[in-house]
Amino acid sequence: MKTYSATDRSSSVSFVRIHEKDGAPVQYRKICELDGEEVPNEEVGKGYQPPGDEVVVPITDDELSRLPMPTAKTLSILSFVDPGEIDPLQMDKAYYLGPNGAAAVKPYTVLREALEHHRKVAVGKVAMRGRESLAMLRAHDGAIVMHQLLWPDQIRPVSGVVPEAVEIRENEMALAETLMDTLGELDPADLHDDYREAVEELVAAKLEGEQPVAPVAPSGARVIDLTAALEKSLRAARSGRPAEDVEPASVTPLRGRRTAKKTTAKKTTATKTTATKATAGKSTAKKATAGKSSAKKGTAKKAGAGKATAKKSG
């Protein structure tokens, strides 16, 4: 196999140290801590300091060359596993692997096709830069990619990181799941380094003799309601705008919400009472009207009876 770096870290922002007085670069010098003298490269060797010990043990390249390292010239595959069995915490630098010569083309192709067909990854050992490390092989875009893996004992435990039990409301979980569904798939073409672009604009402005415009710093962190934050993110995802450009969600304390409900309930009760009184008044008015109508009818009947008597007397 031949290895080719699969990542390019040169595009990331990096700075050089300069002398602020005259702008000249500051060199890194190797200084001996014992005599304070600069040490030339030909006199720089290797030493190993055991963990928790102040003693440094000198080790020569000849001594290291005699140590057993079966993977010095080979990549030893130990097992084929499902990709989900590899903890992402173990992932390190990635390399493209290519066949080393015509004789390696057929084995290379067979391994790539087998990994792709069975949807497996290969886990093995490889020595690079004088050190042995774990490696994972996977098929990708017609090639084989090798990821260097950290050893299991290099992964730190999560003790002291995990928070205590927290109560989660149903609406908070529902909002989070809705936000996940709304965001959808990720397009790698939309990913870019905002900080690097800002640094490049700053440098370009300085080179042209312009005064760079200082961006407005965001306000300090605030403790907000989780539901309000999720609602804001959800509106941003649906509108396609950054969350910073979306009108912030109003945050109402839970105590205020309960008070508002009680006040509303009182108003509702008062309204119902007024409505009842009004209804009672209407009913009384109807009864009074009915009484007047009965009185009128009675008077009319009596008047009619009087007319009839008069006729008979005539």
XYZ file of C-alpha atoms in Angstrom:
314
model
C 0.000 0.000 0.000
C 0.926 3.631 -0.499
C -0.483 6.290 1.801
C -1.717 9.699 0.690
C -2.954 12.313 3.122
C -6.746 12.572 2.812
C -7.056 15.856 4.680
C -5.634 19.330 4.164
C -5.056 21.293 7.343
C -3.101 24.048 5.623
C -6.357 25.891 4.938
C -6.997 26.339 8.641
C -5.989 29.617 10.273
C -2.454 29.633 11.652
C -0.251 32.488 12.781
C 3.490 33.050 13.096
C 5.125 34.714 16.057
C 6.593 38.159 15.341
C 8.476 40.839 17.205
C 5.847 43.546 17.778
C 8.530 46.249 17.701
C 9.649 45.674 14.099
C 7.316 42.918 12.799
C 10.136 40.431 12.188
C 9.348 36.713 12.677
C 10.528 35.172 15.932
C 12.486 31.943 15.514
C 12.034 28.862 17.646
C 15.305 27.975 19.312
C 16.149 24.732 21.109
C 17.618 25.719 24.457
C 19.144 23.284 26.929
C 17.438 23.700 30.314
C 20.662 22.799 32.142
C 23.204 25.258 30.712
C 20.856 27.634 28.832
C 22.788 27.168 25.570
C 21.180 26.659 22.150
C 21.363 23.025 20.975
C 22.047 22.292 17.274
C 19.784 19.787 15.502
C 22.523 17.142 15.237
C 22.764 17.020 19.025
C 19.014 16.608 19.642
C 18.123 13.044 20.653
C 15.192 11.109 22.119
C 14.250 10.514 25.721
C 11.329 8.857 27.495
C 9.822 10.221 30.700
C 7.638 7.687 32.553
C 4.257 9.078 33.665
C 4.500 10.669 37.107
C 8.296 10.541 37.138
C 10.763 13.399 36.749
C 13.525 11.165 35.378
C 14.067 11.219 31.599
C 15.589 8.008 30.169
C 17.736 8.534 27.032
C 16.874 6.180 24.128
C 18.833 5.912 20.895
C 17.534 5.218 17.404
C 19.637 2.034 17.316
C 17.875 0.720 20.433
C 14.474 1.474 18.935
C 15.358 -0.249 15.659
C 16.013 -3.514 17.505
C 12.569 -3.547 19.149
C 9.980 -5.905 17.613
C 7.449 -4.144 15.379
C 5.709 -6.621 13.042
C 3.679 -3.841 11.423
C 6.753 -1.813 10.410
C 6.258 -2.721 6.736
C 2.792 -4.299 6.722
C -0.736 -3.423 7.720
C -2.026 -6.329 9.775
C -5.818 -6.779 9.605
C -7.228 -8.207 12.836
C -10.978 -8.300 12.202
C -13.889 -7.135 10.044
C -16.652 -5.378 11.969
C -19.718 -3.197 11.444
C -18.905 0.544 11.181
C -21.162 1.260 14.146
C -18.833 -0.692 16.425
C -16.084 1.920 16.019
C -16.344 4.730 18.552
C -15.985 8.098 16.757
C -13.859 9.252 19.688
C -11.110 6.954 18.417
C -11.002 8.546 14.946
C -7.743 10.308 14.112
C -6.082 11.391 10.863
C -7.304 9.882 7.585
C -5.270 8.614 4.609
C -6.124 7.383 1.140
C -4.526 4.034 0.376
C -3.351 3.183 -3.106
C -1.791 0.002 -4.546
C 1.993 -0.079 -4.421
C 2.844 -1.462 -7.844
C 1.040 -3.565 -10.469
C 1.082 -6.719 -8.332
C -0.950 -4.991 -5.626
C -3.781 -3.825 -7.901
C -5.767 -7.093 -7.750
C -5.570 -7.587 -3.943
C -6.393 -3.915 -3.451
C -9.503 -4.185 -5.631
C -10.672 -7.415 -3.984
C -10.401 -5.891 -0.498
C -12.211 -2.719 -1.536
C -15.067 -4.629 -3.177
C -15.396 -6.976 -0.193
C -15.617 -4.061 2.239
C -18.169 -2.270 0.096
C -20.313 -5.340 -0.648
C -20.553 -6.528 2.956
C -20.686 -2.995 4.402
C -17.892 -3.790 6.805
C -14.747 -2.045 7.939
C -11.417 -3.691 8.662
C -9.601 -3.084 11.942
C -5.874 -3.681 12.126
C -2.481 -2.390 13.207
C -0.076 -0.194 11.300
C 3.245 1.471 12.098
C 3.697 5.071 10.986
C 6.440 7.502 11.927
C 8.040 5.012 14.267
C 4.865 4.285 16.224
C 2.320 1.498 16.057
C -1.329 2.442 16.076
C -4.734 0.985 15.388
C -6.237 1.560 11.961
C -9.629 1.227 10.335
C -10.055 0.585 6.604
C -13.235 1.412 4.720
C -14.313 1.713 1.106
C -14.971 5.256 -0.068
C -15.566 6.664 -3.551
C -13.739 3.813 -5.310
C -10.752 3.879 -2.965
C -9.735 2.506 0.429
C -9.486 5.007 3.247
C -7.434 4.333 6.358
C -8.288 6.085 9.614
C -5.742 6.004 12.383
C -7.465 5.064 15.641
C -6.581 5.906 19.195
C -6.026 2.989 21.534
C -8.930 2.281 23.922
C -6.889 3.360 26.941
C -6.349 6.763 25.296
C -10.062 7.586 25.598
C -10.753 9.424 28.827
C -13.783 8.485 30.960
C -16.781 10.823 31.136
C -16.810 10.962 34.924
C -17.538 14.476 36.159
C -18.990 15.529 32.801
C -22.477 14.019 32.762
C -25.050 16.262 34.536
C -27.473 15.033 37.138
C -30.946 13.837 36.203
C -32.968 16.618 34.559
C -36.717 16.605 34.031
C -37.655 17.117 30.367
C -41.142 18.284 29.442
C -42.985 16.644 26.543
C -43.260 19.882 24.571
C -39.473 20.410 24.793
C -38.793 16.952 23.384
C -41.431 17.435 20.685
C -39.853 20.747 19.630
C -36.388 19.176 19.501
C -37.633 16.311 17.322
C -39.484 18.741 15.048
C -36.303 20.799 14.668
C -34.338 17.660 13.739
C -36.892 16.776 11.061
C -37.005 20.354 9.719
C -33.232 20.761 9.310
C -33.116 17.709 7.057
C -29.953 16.552 5.294
C -26.617 18.350 5.306
C -25.029 19.559 2.071
C -21.206 19.551 2.403
C -21.048 22.368 -0.146
C -22.721 24.683 2.375
C -20.001 24.173 4.978
C -17.283 26.814 5.222
C -14.966 28.339 7.802
C -16.429 31.728 8.769
C -13.469 32.561 11.000
C -10.913 31.893 8.265
C -12.855 34.091 5.813
C -12.986 36.889 8.388
C -9.224 36.643 8.953
C -8.589 36.733 5.185
C -10.768 39.850 4.845
C -8.896 41.467 7.731
C -5.516 40.719 6.120
C -6.706 41.954 2.701
C -7.896 45.231 4.232
C -4.548 45.750 5.971
C -2.601 45.046 2.776
C -4.674 47.645 0.907
C -4.082 50.202 3.632
C -7.713 50.301 4.700
C -8.939 50.453 8.251
C -10.601 47.118 8.995
C -14.150 47.326 10.272
C -14.474 45.669 13.638
C -17.476 43.326 13.748
C -20.076 43.894 16.423
C -19.375 41.529 19.296
C -22.354 39.453 20.410
C -23.880 40.259 23.763
C -23.055 38.201 26.807
C -24.579 34.835 27.419
C -28.074 34.795 28.904
C -29.970 32.072 30.662
C -33.072 31.474 28.580
C -35.936 29.032 28.494
C -35.102 25.880 26.525
C -38.491 25.869 24.846
C -38.010 29.461 23.646
C -34.560 28.623 22.263
C -35.908 25.599 20.398
C -38.768 27.642 18.975
C -36.274 30.262 17.727
C -34.088 27.597 16.094
C -37.152 26.014 14.510
C -38.278 29.330 13.000
C -34.752 29.913 11.664
C -34.669 26.451 10.069
C -38.025 26.945 8.395
C -37.176 30.434 7.104
C -33.680 29.449 5.929
C -32.085 32.312 7.881
C -29.450 32.184 10.626
C -30.849 31.960 14.136
C -29.277 35.355 14.954
C -31.459 37.091 12.326
C -34.715 35.675 13.645
C -36.807 37.660 16.101
C -35.976 36.285 19.544
C -38.643 34.275 21.267
C -40.236 35.948 24.253
C -39.458 34.216 27.512
C -42.135 34.279 30.201
C -41.310 32.935 33.663
C -43.318 29.879 34.587
C -44.617 31.648 37.717
C -45.935 34.473 35.570
C -47.729 31.958 33.353
C -49.563 30.463 36.308
C -50.507 33.925 37.585
C -51.805 34.880 34.161
C -53.999 31.792 34.100
C -55.442 32.595 37.534
C -56.167 36.199 36.533
C -57.846 35.027 33.356
C -59.903 32.578 35.351
C -61.046 35.358 37.677
C -61.988 37.544 34.731
C -63.879 34.675 33.185
C -65.763 34.075 36.458
C -66.593 37.751 36.722
C -67.860 37.740 33.160
C -69.990 34.701 33.859
C -71.421 36.405 36.990
C -72.250 39.558 35.057
C -73.839 37.489 32.316
C -75.935 35.647 34.912
C -77.065 38.907 36.463
C -77.936 40.301 33.069
C -79.899 37.174 32.245
C -81.721 37.406 35.541
C -82.535 41.056 34.805
C -83.856 40.126 31.396
C -85.965 37.398 32.941
C -87.396 39.877 35.500
C -88.078 42.347 32.718
C -89.878 39.646 30.767
C -91.979 38.772 33.804
C -92.858 42.442 34.348
C -93.806 42.792 30.706
C -95.872 39.653 30.921
C -97.628 41.058 34.003
C -98.408 44.268 32.190
C -99.728 42.332 29.235
C -101.978 40.267 31.537
C -103.226 43.404 33.238
C -103.999 44.973 29.884
C -105.768 41.856 28.748
C -107.793 41.724 31.965
C -108.853 45.358 31.659
C -109.755 44.810 28.036
C -111.912 41.825 28.975
C -113.681 43.785 31.701
C -114.291 46.640 29.281
C -115.706 44.179 26.804
C -117.992 42.700 29.448
C -119.251 46.198 30.290
C -120.136 46.817 26.646
C -122.017 43.554 26.491
C -124.096 44.493 29.581
C -124.936 47.816 28.125
C -126.241 46.177 24.986
C -128.434 43.820 26.984
C -129.886 46.635 29.036
C -130.796 48.512 25.872
